PDB file of C-alpha atoms in Angstrom:
ATOM      1  CA  MET A   1    -176.763 -10.409-124.402  1.00  0.00           C
ATOM      2  CA  ARG A   2    -180.139 -10.085-123.899  1.00  0.00           C
ATOM      3  CA  PHE A   3    -182.951  -9.200-121.023  1.00  0.00           C
ATOM      4  CA  GLU A   4    -186.267  -9.049-120.080  1.00  0.00           C
ATOM      5  CA  GLN A   5    -188.636  -8.463-117.442  1.00  0.00           C
ATOM      6  CA  PHE A   6    -190.972 -10.875-115.595  1.00  0.00           C
ATOM      7  CA  GLY A   7    -192.991  -9.573-113.189  1.00  0.00           C
ATOM      8  CA  ASP A   8    -190.646  -8.423-110.690  1.00  0.00           C
ATOM      9  CA  THR A   9    -187.372 -10.232-112.147  1.00  0.00           C
ATOM     10  CA  VAL A  10    -184.983  -9.272-114.919  1.00  0.00           C
ATOM     11  CA  ALA A  11    -184.239 -12.430-116.771  1.00  0.00           C
ATOM     12  CA  MET A  12    -180.658 -12.057-118.748  1.00  0.00           C
ATOM     13  CA  VAL A  13    -178.917 -14.174-120.658  1.00  0.00           C
ATOM     14  CA  HIS A  14    -174.642 -13.841-122.148  1.00  0.00           C
ATOM     15  CA  THR A  15    -172.461 -15.690-124.415  1.00  0.00           C
ATOM     16  CA  ALA A  16    -168.851 -15.666-123.929  1.00  0.00           C
ATOM     17  CA  ASP A  17    -168.259 -12.147-125.081  1.00  0.00           C
ATOM     18  CA  PRO A  18    -169.216  -9.007-123.194  1.00  0.00           C
ATOM     19  CA  PRO A  19    -172.262  -7.190-123.928  1.00  0.00           C
ATOM     20  CA  SER A  20    -171.584  -4.375-126.311  1.00  0.00           C
ATOM     21  CA  ASP A  21    -171.867  -0.878-124.610  1.00  0.00           C
ATOM     22  CA  GLU A  22    -175.340  -0.318-126.439  1.00  0.00           C
ATOM     23  CA  GLU A  23    -176.813  -3.316-125.112  1.00  0.00           C
ATOM     24  CA  TRP A  24    -175.514  -3.049-121.413  1.00  0.00           C
ATOM     25  CA  ASP A  25    -176.827   1.291-121.580  1.00  0.00           C
ATOM     26  CA  ALA A  26    -180.510  -0.409-122.795  1.00  0.00           C
ATOM     27  CA  TYR A  27    -180.276  -2.660-119.677  1.00  0.00           C
ATOM     28  CA  LEU A  28    -178.952   0.091-116.982  1.00  0.00           C
ATOM     29  CA  ALA A  29    -181.738   2.611-118.889  1.00  0.00           C
ATOM     30  CA  SER A  30    -184.630   0.378-118.460  1.00  0.00           C
ATOM     31  CA  GLN A  31    -183.261  -0.418-114.746  1.00  0.00           C
ATOM     32  CA  ARG A  32    -183.181   3.540-114.068  1.00  0.00           C
ATOM     33  CA  ALA A  33    -186.690   3.685-115.575  1.00  0.00           C
ATOM     34  CA  HIS A  34    -187.626   1.004-112.720  1.00  0.00           C
ATOM     35  CA  TRP A  35    -185.725  -1.192-110.496  1.00  0.00           C
ATOM     36  CA  SER A  36    -185.878  -4.716-110.333  1.00  0.00           C
ATOM     37  CA  ALA A  37    -186.718  -6.254-106.997  1.00  0.00           C
ATOM     38  CA  ARG A  38    -183.790  -9.063-108.631  1.00  0.00           C
ATOM     39  CA  VAL A  39    -181.912 -10.206-111.419  1.00  0.00           C
ATOM     40  CA  LEU A  40    -181.400 -13.752-112.447  1.00  0.00           C
ATOM     41  CA  VAL A  41    -178.221 -13.895-114.837  1.00  0.00           C
ATOM     42  CA  PHE A  42    -177.105 -17.171-117.201  1.00  0.00           C
ATOM     43  CA  THR A  43    -173.477 -16.403-118.696  1.00  0.00           C
ATOM     44  CA  GLU A  44    -171.555 -18.590-121.002  1.00  0.00           C
ATOM     45  CA  GLY A  45    -168.437 -16.544-119.523  1.00  0.00           C
ATOM     46  CA  GLY A  46    -169.273 -13.098-120.871  1.00  0.00           C
ATOM     47  CA  GLY A  47    -169.657 -10.114-118.449  1.00  0.00           C
ATOM     48  CA  PRO A  48    -169.770  -6.644-118.269  1.00  0.00           C
ATOM     49  CA  THR A  49    -166.292  -4.599-118.894  1.00  0.00           C
ATOM     50  CA  THR A  50    -164.620  -2.778-116.216  1.00  0.00           C
ATOM     51  CA  LEU A  51    -165.973   0.212-117.200  1.00  0.00           C
ATOM     52  CA  GLN A  52    -169.699  -1.529-117.773  1.00  0.00           C
ATOM     53  CA  ARG A  53    -169.194  -2.293-114.068  1.00  0.00           C
ATOM     54  CA  GLY A  54    -169.004   1.147-113.052  1.00  0.00           C
ATOM     55  CA  ARG A  55    -171.620   2.199-114.869  1.00  0.00           C
ATOM     56  CA  LEU A  56    -173.854  -0.360-113.226  1.00  0.00           C
ATOM     57  CA  ASN A  57    -172.534   0.869-109.972  1.00  0.00           C
ATOM     58  CA  ASP A  58    -173.083   4.452-110.685  1.00  0.00           C
ATOM     59  CA  ALA A  59    -176.519   3.968-111.282  1.00  0.00           C
ATOM     60  CA  LEU A  60    -177.392   1.470-108.170  1.00  0.00           C
ATOM     61  CA  ALA A  61    -176.625   4.525-106.071  1.00  0.00           C
ATOM     62  CA  GLY A  62    -176.166   2.374-103.340  1.00  0.00           C
ATOM     63  CA  ARG A  63    -179.366   0.429-103.844  1.00  0.00           C
ATOM     64  CA  ILE A  64    -179.060  -3.402-103.370  1.00  0.00           C
ATOM     65  CA  VAL A  65    -180.316  -5.809-105.680  1.00  0.00           C
ATOM     66  CA  LYS A  66    -180.602  -9.164-105.432  1.00  0.00           C
ATOM     67  CA  THR A  67    -178.707 -11.004-108.274  1.00  0.00           C
ATOM     68  CA  ALA A  68    -178.160 -14.570-109.011  1.00  0.00           C
ATOM     69  CA  VAL A  69    -175.555 -15.008-111.498  1.00  0.00           C
ATOM     70  CA  VAL A  70    -175.077 -18.538-113.085  1.00  0.00           C
ATOM     71  CA  SER A  71    -172.161 -19.668-114.861  1.00  0.00           C
ATOM     72  CA  SER A  72    -169.450 -22.440-114.935  1.00  0.00           C
ATOM     73  CA  SER A  73    -166.728 -19.574-115.623  1.00  0.00           C
ATOM     74  CA  ALA A  74    -164.093 -18.800-112.802  1.00  0.00           C
ATOM     75  CA  VAL A  75    -163.839 -15.098-114.392  1.00  0.00           C
ATOM     76  CA  ILE A  76    -167.285 -14.770-113.894  1.00  0.00           C
ATOM     77  CA  ARG A  77    -167.305 -15.650-110.400  1.00  0.00           C
ATOM     78  CA  GLY A  78    -164.213 -12.966-110.114  1.00  0.00           C
ATOM     79  CA  ILE A  79    -166.843 -10.343-111.896  1.00  0.00           C
ATOM     80  CA  VAL A  80    -169.215 -11.235-109.219  1.00  0.00           C
ATOM     81  CA  THR A  81    -166.663 -10.924-106.419  1.00  0.00           C
ATOM     82  CA  ALA A  82    -165.909  -7.311-107.825  1.00  0.00           C
ATOM     83  CA  LEU A  83    -169.705  -6.379-107.957  1.00  0.00           C
ATOM     84  CA  SER A  84    -170.391  -7.618-104.237  1.00  0.00           C
ATOM     85  CA  TRP A  85    -168.363  -4.839-103.090  1.00  0.00           C
ATOM     86  CA  PHE A  86    -171.076  -2.473-104.425  1.00  0.00           C
ATOM     87  CA  ASN A  87    -173.835  -4.940-104.496  1.00  0.00           C
ATOM     88  CA  PRO A  88    -173.705  -7.431-101.183  1.00  0.00           C
ATOM     89  CA  GLY A  89    -176.904  -8.864-103.028  1.00  0.00           C
ATOM     90  CA  ILE A  90    -175.058 -10.352-106.105  1.00  0.00           C
ATOM     91  CA  LYS A  91    -173.827 -14.182-105.570  1.00  0.00           C
ATOM     92  CA  SER A  92    -172.585 -16.860-107.930  1.00  0.00           C
ATOM     93  CA  PHE A  93    -174.184 -20.355-108.703  1.00  0.00           C
ATOM     94  CA  LEU A  94    -173.263 -23.420-111.000  1.00  0.00           C
ATOM     95  CA  PRO A  95    -175.482 -23.957-114.040  1.00  0.00           C
ATOM     96  CA  ASN A  96    -176.281 -26.913-112.087  1.00  0.00           C
ATOM     97  CA  GLU A  97    -177.420 -24.933-108.995  1.00  0.00           C
ATOM     98  CA  ALA A  98    -180.322 -22.709-110.936  1.00  0.00           C
ATOM     99  CA  SER A  99    -183.003 -24.263-108.791  1.00  0.00           C
ATOM    100  CA  ALA A 100    -180.794 -23.240-105.438  1.00  0.00           C
ATOM    101  CA  ALA A 101    -180.104 -19.173-107.670  1.00  0.00           C
ATOM    102  CA  LEU A 102    -184.043 -19.380-107.638  1.00  0.00           C
ATOM    103  CA  ARG A 103    -184.303 -20.013-104.335  1.00  0.00           C
ATOM    104  CA  TYR A 104    -181.798 -17.316-103.169  1.00  0.00           C
ATOM    105  CA  LEU A 105    -183.850 -15.073-105.369  1.00  0.00           C
ATOM    106  CA  GLY A 106    -187.111 -15.726-103.600  1.00  0.00           C
ATOM    107  CA  VAL A 107    -189.159 -16.213-107.039  1.00  0.00           C
ATOM    108  CA  ALA A 108    -192.374 -18.096-106.072  1.00  0.00           C
ATOM    109  CA  VAL A 109    -192.411 -22.028-106.837  1.00  0.00           C
ATOM    110  CA  GLU A 110    -195.523 -21.295-109.239  1.00  0.00           C
ATOM    111  CA  ASP A 111    -193.366 -18.670-111.257  1.00  0.00           C
ATOM    112  CA  GLN A 112    -190.264 -20.628-111.229  1.00  0.00           C
ATOM    113  CA  ALA A 113    -191.042 -22.693-115.002  1.00  0.00           C
ATOM    114  CA  GLY A 114    -192.257 -19.491-116.403  1.00  0.00           C
ATOM    115  CA  LEU A 115    -189.264 -18.075-115.421  1.00  0.00           C
ATOM    116  CA  MET A 116    -187.158 -20.332-116.760  1.00  0.00           C
ATOM    117  CA  GLN A 117    -188.867 -20.378-120.342  1.00  0.00           C
ATOM    118  CA  LYS A 118    -188.141 -16.547-120.629  1.00  0.00           C
ATOM    119  CA  VAL A 119    -184.544 -17.719-119.734  1.00  0.00           C
ATOM    120  CA  THR A 120    -184.225 -20.640-122.510  1.00  0.00           C
ATOM    121  CA  ARG A 121    -185.956 -18.323-125.004  1.00  0.00           C
ATOM    122  CA  LEU A 122    -183.440 -15.632-124.366  1.00  0.00           C
ATOM    123  CA  SER A 123    -180.534 -18.395-124.382  1.00  0.00           C
ATOM    124  CA  LYS A 124    -181.611 -19.669-127.894  1.00  0.00           C
ATOM    125  CA  GLU A 125    -182.336 -16.084-129.448  1.00  0.00           C
ATOM    126  CA  LEU A 126    -178.626 -15.939-128.948  1.00  0.00           C
ATOM    127  CA  LYS A 127    -177.540 -19.440-129.983  1.00  0.00           C
ATOM    128  CA  ALA A 128    -179.105 -22.083-131.696  1.00  0.00           C
ATOM    129  CA  GLY A 129    -180.497 -24.508-129.352  1.00  0.00           C
ATOM    130  CA  GLY A 130    -179.147 -22.675-126.265  1.00  0.00           C
ATOM    131  CA  LEU A 131    -176.498 -21.652-123.986  1.00  0.00           C
ATOM    132  CA  ARG A 132    -174.906 -24.477-121.746  1.00  0.00           C
ATOM    133  CA  CYS A 133    -175.093 -22.792-119.053  1.00  0.00           C
ATOM    134  CA  VAL A 134    -179.175 -23.085-118.959  1.00  0.00           C
ATOM    135  CA  VAL A 135    -179.620 -25.901-117.031  1.00  0.00           C
ATOM    136  CA  TRP A 136    -182.981 -26.274-115.964  1.00  0.00           C
ATOM    137  CA  PRO A 137    -183.829 -29.998-114.440  1.00  0.00           C
ATOM    138  CA  GLU A 138    -187.435 -29.515-115.620  1.00  0.00           C
ATOM    139  CA  GLN A 139    -186.709 -28.972-118.675  1.00  0.00           C
ATOM    140  CA  SER A 140    -187.419 -32.314-119.814  1.00  0.00           C
ATOM    141  CA  SER A 141    -190.839 -32.470-118.276  1.00  0.00           C
ATOM    142  CA  SER A 142    -192.113 -29.276-120.314  1.00  0.00           C
ATOM    143  CA  ARG A 143    -192.218 -27.809-123.253  1.00  0.00           C
ATOM    144  CA  LEU A 144    -189.533 -25.224-123.600  1.00  0.00           C
TER     145      LEU A 144
END
């Protein structure tokens, strides 16, 4: 798992494996220091474990954080459903719906390319060539 702040949005990417407790706790610590307005997640199928989801719900303490989770995994859609019981601002999207995910989050059009460049970079840090779930139509016309 990798994450990085981009303005008031957290960009996060996951492989098919769940994050380690160290990775997840680092994310929660960063959020406790400054809650982001929104979170954009791309995942190959990995997501927080049951215990990690519990720690997230405790940290949220009733906050609603608008979150878009982009994945083709049915397991991830189930995790999103479970998380939505405590954070109704979370919603899942398929990889070909990245533009819809950005619109859902309210990311300004002029910020979308920069945010997706960050997502692509984080993705390539996790896996050579990047994660398959990171699909952005504008990639072919920009230098990512």
